[in-house]
Short mmCIF file of C-alpha atoms and ligand atoms in Angstrom, two decimals:
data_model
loop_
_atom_site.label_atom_id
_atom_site.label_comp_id
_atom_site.label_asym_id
_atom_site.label_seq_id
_atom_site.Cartn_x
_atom_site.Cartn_y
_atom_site.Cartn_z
CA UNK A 297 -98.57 30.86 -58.79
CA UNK A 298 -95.50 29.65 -60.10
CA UNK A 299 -93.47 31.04 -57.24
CA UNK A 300 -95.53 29.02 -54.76
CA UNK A 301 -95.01 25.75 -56.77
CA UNK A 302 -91.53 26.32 -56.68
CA UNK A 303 -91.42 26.64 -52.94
CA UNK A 304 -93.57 23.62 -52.46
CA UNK A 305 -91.16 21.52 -54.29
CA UNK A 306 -88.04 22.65 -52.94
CA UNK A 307 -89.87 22.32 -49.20
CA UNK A 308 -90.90 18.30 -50.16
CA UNK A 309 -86.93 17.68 -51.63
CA UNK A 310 -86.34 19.49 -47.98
CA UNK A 311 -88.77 16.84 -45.93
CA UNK A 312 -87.05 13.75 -48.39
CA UNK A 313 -83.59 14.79 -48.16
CA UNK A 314 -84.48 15.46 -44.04
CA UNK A 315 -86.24 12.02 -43.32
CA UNK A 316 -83.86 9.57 -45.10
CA UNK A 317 -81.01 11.67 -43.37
CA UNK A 318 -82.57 10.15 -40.10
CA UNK A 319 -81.44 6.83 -41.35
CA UNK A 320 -78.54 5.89 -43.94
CA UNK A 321 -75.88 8.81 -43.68
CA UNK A 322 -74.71 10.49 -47.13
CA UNK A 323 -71.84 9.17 -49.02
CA UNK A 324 -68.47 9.87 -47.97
CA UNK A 325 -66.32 10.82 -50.52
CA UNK A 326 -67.40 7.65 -53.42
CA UNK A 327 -68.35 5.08 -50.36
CA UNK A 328 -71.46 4.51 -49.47
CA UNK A 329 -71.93 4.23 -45.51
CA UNK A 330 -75.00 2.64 -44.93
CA UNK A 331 -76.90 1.96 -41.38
CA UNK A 332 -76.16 1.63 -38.64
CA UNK A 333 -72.80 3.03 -39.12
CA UNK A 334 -72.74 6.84 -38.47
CA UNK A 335 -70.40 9.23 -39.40
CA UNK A 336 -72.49 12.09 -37.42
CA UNK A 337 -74.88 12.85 -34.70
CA UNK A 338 -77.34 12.95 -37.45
CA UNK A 339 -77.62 9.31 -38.96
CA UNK A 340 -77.02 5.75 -38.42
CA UNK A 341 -76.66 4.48 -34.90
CA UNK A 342 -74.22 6.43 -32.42
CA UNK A 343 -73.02 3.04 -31.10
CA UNK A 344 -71.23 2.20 -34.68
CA UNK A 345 -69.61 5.39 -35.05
CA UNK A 346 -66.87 5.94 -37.98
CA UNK A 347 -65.39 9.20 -39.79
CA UNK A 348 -65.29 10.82 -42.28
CA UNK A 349 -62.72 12.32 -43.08
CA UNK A 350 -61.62 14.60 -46.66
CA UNK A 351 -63.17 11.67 -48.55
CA UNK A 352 -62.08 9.09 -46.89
CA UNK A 353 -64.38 6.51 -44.53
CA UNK A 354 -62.65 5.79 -41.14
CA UNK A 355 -62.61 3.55 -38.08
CA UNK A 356 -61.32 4.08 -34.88
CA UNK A 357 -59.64 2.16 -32.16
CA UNK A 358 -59.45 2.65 -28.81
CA UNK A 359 -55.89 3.54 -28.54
CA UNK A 360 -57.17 6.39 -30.94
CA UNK A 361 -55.43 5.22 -34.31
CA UNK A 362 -57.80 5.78 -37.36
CA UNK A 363 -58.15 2.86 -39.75
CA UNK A 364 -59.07 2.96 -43.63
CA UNK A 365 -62.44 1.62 -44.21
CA UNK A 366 -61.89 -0.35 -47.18
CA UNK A 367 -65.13 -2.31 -47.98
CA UNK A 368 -68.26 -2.75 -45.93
CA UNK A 369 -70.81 -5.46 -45.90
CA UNK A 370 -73.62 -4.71 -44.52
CA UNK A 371 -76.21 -8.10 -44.81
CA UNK A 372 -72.96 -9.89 -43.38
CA UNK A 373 -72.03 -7.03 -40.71
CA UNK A 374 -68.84 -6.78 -41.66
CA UNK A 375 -66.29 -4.07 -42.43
CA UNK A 376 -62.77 -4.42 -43.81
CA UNK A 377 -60.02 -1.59 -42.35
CA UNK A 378 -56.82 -1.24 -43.98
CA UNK A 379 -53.87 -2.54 -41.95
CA UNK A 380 -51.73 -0.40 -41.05
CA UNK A 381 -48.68 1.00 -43.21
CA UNK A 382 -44.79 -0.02 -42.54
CA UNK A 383 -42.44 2.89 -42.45
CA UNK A 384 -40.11 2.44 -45.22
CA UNK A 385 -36.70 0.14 -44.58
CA UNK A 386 -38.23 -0.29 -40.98
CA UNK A 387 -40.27 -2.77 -39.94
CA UNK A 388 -42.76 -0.89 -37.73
CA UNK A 389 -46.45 -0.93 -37.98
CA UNK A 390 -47.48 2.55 -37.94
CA UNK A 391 -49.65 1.56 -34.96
CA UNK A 392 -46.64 0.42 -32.93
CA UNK A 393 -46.31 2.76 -30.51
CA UNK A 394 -49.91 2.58 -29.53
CA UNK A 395 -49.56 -1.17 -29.52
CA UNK A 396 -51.08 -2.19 -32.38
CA UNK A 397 -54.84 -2.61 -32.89
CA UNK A 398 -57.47 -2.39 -30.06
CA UNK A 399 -60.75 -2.04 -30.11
CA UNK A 400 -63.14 -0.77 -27.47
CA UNK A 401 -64.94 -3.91 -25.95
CA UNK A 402 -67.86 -1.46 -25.37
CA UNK A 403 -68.28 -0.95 -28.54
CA UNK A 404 -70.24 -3.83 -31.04
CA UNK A 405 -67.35 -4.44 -32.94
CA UNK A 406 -65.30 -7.60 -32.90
CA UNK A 407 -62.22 -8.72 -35.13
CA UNK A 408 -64.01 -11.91 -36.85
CA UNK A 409 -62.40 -15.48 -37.51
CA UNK A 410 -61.63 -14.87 -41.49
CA UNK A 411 -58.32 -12.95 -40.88
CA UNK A 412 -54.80 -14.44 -40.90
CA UNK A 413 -52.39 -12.43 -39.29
CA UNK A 414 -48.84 -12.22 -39.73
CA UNK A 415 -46.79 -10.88 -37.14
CA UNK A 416 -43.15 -9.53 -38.67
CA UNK A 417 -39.82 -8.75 -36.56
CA UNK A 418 -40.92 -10.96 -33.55
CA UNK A 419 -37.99 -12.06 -30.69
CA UNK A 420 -37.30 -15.29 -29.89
CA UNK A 421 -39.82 -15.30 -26.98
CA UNK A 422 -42.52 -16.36 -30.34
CA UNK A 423 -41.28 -19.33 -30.44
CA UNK A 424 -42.85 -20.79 -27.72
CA UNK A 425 -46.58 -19.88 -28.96
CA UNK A 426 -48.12 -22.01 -31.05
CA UNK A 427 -48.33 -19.87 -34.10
CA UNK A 428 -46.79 -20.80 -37.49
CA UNK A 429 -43.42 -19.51 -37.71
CA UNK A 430 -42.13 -22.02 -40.40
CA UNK A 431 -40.17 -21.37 -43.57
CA UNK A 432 -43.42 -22.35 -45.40
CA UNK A 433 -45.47 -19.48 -43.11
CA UNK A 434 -47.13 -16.98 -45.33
CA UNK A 435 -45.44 -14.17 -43.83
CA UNK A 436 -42.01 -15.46 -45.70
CA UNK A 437 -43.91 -14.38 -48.99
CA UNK A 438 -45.30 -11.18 -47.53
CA UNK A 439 -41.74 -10.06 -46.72
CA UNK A 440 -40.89 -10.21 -50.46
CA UNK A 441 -43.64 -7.66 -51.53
CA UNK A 442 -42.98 -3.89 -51.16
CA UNK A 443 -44.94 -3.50 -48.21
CA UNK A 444 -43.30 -6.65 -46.39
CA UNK A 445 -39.87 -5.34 -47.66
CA UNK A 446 -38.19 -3.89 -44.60
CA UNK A 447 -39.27 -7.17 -42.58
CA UNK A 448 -36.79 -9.11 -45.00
CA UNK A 449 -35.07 -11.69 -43.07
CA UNK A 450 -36.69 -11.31 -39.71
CA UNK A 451 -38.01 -13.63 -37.58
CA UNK A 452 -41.68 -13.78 -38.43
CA UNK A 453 -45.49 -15.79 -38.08
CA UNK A 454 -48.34 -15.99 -39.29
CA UNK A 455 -51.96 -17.16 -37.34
CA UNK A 456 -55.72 -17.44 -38.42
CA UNK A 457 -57.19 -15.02 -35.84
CA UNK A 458 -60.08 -17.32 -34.84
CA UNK A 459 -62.73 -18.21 -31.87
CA UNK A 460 -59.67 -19.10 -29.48
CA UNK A 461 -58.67 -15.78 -29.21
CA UNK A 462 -59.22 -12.37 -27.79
CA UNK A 463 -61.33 -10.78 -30.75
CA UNK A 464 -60.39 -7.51 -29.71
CA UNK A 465 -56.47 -6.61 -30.38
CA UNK A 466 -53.74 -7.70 -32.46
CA UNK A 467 -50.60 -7.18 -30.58
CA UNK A 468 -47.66 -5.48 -31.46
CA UNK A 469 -44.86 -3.98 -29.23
CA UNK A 470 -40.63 -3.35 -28.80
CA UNK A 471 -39.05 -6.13 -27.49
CA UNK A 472 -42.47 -9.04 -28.88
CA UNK A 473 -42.80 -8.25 -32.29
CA UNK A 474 -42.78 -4.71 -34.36
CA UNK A 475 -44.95 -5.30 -37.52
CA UNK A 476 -47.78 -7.04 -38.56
CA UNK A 477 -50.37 -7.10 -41.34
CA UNK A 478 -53.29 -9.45 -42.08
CA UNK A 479 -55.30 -11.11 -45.02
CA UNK A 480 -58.74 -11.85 -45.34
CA UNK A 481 -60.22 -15.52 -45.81
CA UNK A 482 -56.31 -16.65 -47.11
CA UNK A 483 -56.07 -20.29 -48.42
CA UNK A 484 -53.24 -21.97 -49.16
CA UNK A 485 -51.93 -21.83 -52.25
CA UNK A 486 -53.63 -18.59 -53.28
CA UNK A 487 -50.74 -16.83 -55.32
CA UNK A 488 -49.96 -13.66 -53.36
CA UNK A 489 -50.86 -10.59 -55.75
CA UNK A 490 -54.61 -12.45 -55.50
CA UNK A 491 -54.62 -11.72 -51.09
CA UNK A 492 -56.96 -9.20 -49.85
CA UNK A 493 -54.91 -7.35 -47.25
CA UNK A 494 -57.42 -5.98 -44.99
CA UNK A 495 -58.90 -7.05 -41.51
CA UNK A 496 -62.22 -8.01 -40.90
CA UNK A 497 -64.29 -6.51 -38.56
CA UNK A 498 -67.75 -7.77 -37.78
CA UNK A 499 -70.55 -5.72 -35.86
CA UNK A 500 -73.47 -6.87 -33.95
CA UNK A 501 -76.61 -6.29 -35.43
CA UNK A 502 -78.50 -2.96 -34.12
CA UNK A 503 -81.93 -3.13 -32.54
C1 NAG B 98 -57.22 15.26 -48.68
O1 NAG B 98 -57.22 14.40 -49.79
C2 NAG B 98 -56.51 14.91 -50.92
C3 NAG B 98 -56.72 13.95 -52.09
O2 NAG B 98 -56.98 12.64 -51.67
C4 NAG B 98 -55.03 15.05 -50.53
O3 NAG B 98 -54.30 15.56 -51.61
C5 NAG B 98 -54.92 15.98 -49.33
O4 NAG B 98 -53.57 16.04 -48.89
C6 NAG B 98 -55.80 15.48 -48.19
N1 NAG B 98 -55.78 16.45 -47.12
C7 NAG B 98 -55.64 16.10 -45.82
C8 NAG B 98 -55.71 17.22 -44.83
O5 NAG B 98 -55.46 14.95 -45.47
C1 NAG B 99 -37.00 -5.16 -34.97
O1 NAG B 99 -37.36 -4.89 -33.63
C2 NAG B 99 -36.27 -4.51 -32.79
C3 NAG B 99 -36.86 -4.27 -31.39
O2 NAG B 99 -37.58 -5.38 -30.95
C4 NAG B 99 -35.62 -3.26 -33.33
O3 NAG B 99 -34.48 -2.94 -32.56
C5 NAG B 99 -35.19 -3.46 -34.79
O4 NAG B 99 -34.72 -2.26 -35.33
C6 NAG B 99 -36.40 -3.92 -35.61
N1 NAG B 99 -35.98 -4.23 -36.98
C7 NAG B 99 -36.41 -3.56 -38.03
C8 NAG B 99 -35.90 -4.02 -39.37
O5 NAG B 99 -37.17 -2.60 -37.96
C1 NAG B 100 -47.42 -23.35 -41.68
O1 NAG B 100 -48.20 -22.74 -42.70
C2 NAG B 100 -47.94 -23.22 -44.00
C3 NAG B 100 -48.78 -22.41 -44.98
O2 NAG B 100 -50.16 -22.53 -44.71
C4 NAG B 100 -48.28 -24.72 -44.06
O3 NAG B 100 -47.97 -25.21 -45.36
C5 NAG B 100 -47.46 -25.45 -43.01
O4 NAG B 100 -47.85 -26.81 -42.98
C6 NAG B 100 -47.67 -24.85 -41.63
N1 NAG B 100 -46.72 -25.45 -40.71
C7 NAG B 100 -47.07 -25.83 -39.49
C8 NAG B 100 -45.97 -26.37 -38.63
O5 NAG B 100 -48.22 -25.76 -39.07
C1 NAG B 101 -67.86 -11.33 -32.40
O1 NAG B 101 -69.06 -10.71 -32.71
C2 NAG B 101 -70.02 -11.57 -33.32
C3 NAG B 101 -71.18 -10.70 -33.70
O2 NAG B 101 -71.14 -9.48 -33.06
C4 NAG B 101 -70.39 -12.66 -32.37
O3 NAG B 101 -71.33 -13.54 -33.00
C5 NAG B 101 -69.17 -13.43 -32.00
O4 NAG B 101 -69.47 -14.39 -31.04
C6 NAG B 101 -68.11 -12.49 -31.45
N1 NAG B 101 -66.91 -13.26 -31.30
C7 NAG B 101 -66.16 -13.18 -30.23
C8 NAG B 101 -64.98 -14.10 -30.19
O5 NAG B 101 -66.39 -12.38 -29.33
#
């Protein structure tokens, strides 16, 4: 008798665990990754897929370079990847080579209009875009934290990624410029150990 209880319970804990894992995926590592992202063929939505990877929530781009997940909002649709490092006394993105971010335009993910971007170690050739390259741009007080630190002195600018622009990529390349990083929702005058480096990605609603 009590065997058979015993089985019946752990076979309804089975059918629980089994129909919510249809939905929301587990955890990954302390983050929760709710729907529709999916981290396997057996959750979310395939469309918004991410990784995880020994603990650690991750987003792809098309070029293939995985981003941290840092934060995810899911009533807003919005996700906030880490950007990526700067080898030390250099002033390359680790990204560089694959040109910086891109993401898939087949996928429902967009970069959305709360991120400023600096771009760090441009040429000249910046100059003639209209982004802020000023001594009062915010990427002259990125350059003094440790991150920013092998970007010290170069020529650098800083833009609020909005509407006007390809939501898709942030540019970075030999010869244009080598390093970037980027801030989310930055005002002016917000002291710089307050900024939230991170950039915001923002999904289309499933279904
Ligand atoms: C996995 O994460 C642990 C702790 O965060 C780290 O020490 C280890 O090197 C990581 N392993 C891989 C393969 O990334
Ligand atoms: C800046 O970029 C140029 C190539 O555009 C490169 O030669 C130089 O080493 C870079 N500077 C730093 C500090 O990484
Ligand atoms: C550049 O950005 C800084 C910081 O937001 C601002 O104070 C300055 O007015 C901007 N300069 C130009 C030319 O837009
Ligand atoms: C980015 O995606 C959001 C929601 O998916 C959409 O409302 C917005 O128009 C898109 N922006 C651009 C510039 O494509």
């Amino acid at each position: 008798m009590k065997m058979v209880t015993l089985a019946l319970l752990f076979f309804l804990v089975g059918l629980v665990t089994k129909v919510s894992a249809l939905n929301t995926c587990p955890k990954c590592g302390s983050i929760e990754v709710p729907y529709p992202l999916s981290t396997s063929e057996n959750c979310g939505d395939s469309r918004y897929k991410v990784y995880c990877k020994n603990g650690s929530l991750q987003f792809l781009s098309a070029k293939g370079f995985y981003y941290n997940i840092l934060s995810i909002n899911p009533s807003a649709y919005k996700l906030v990847i880490s950007p990526p490092l700067i080898q030390k006394n250099t002033c390359y993105s680790s990204d560089l080579t694959l040109g910086g971010l891109l993401l898939d335009e087949n996928l429902p993910f967009n970069i959305s209009t709360r991120n400023t971007v600096m771009l760090l170690n441009c040429t000249d050739n910046i100059l003639l875009s209209p982004l802020n390259c000023s001594l009062n741009s915010f990427c002259r007080q990125f350059e003094n934290v440790e991150l920013g630190n092998g970007c010290r002195g170069t020529l650098c600018c800083h833009y609020l990624k909005d509407s006007a622009m390809t939501s898709h990529m942030i540019r970075v390349r030999v010869g244009g410029c080598t390093a970037y990083t980027s801030v989310v929702n930055l005002k002016p005058g917000d002291p710089i150990d307050s900024w939230t480096y991170g950039i915001e990605l923002q999904w289309l609603p499933s279904n």
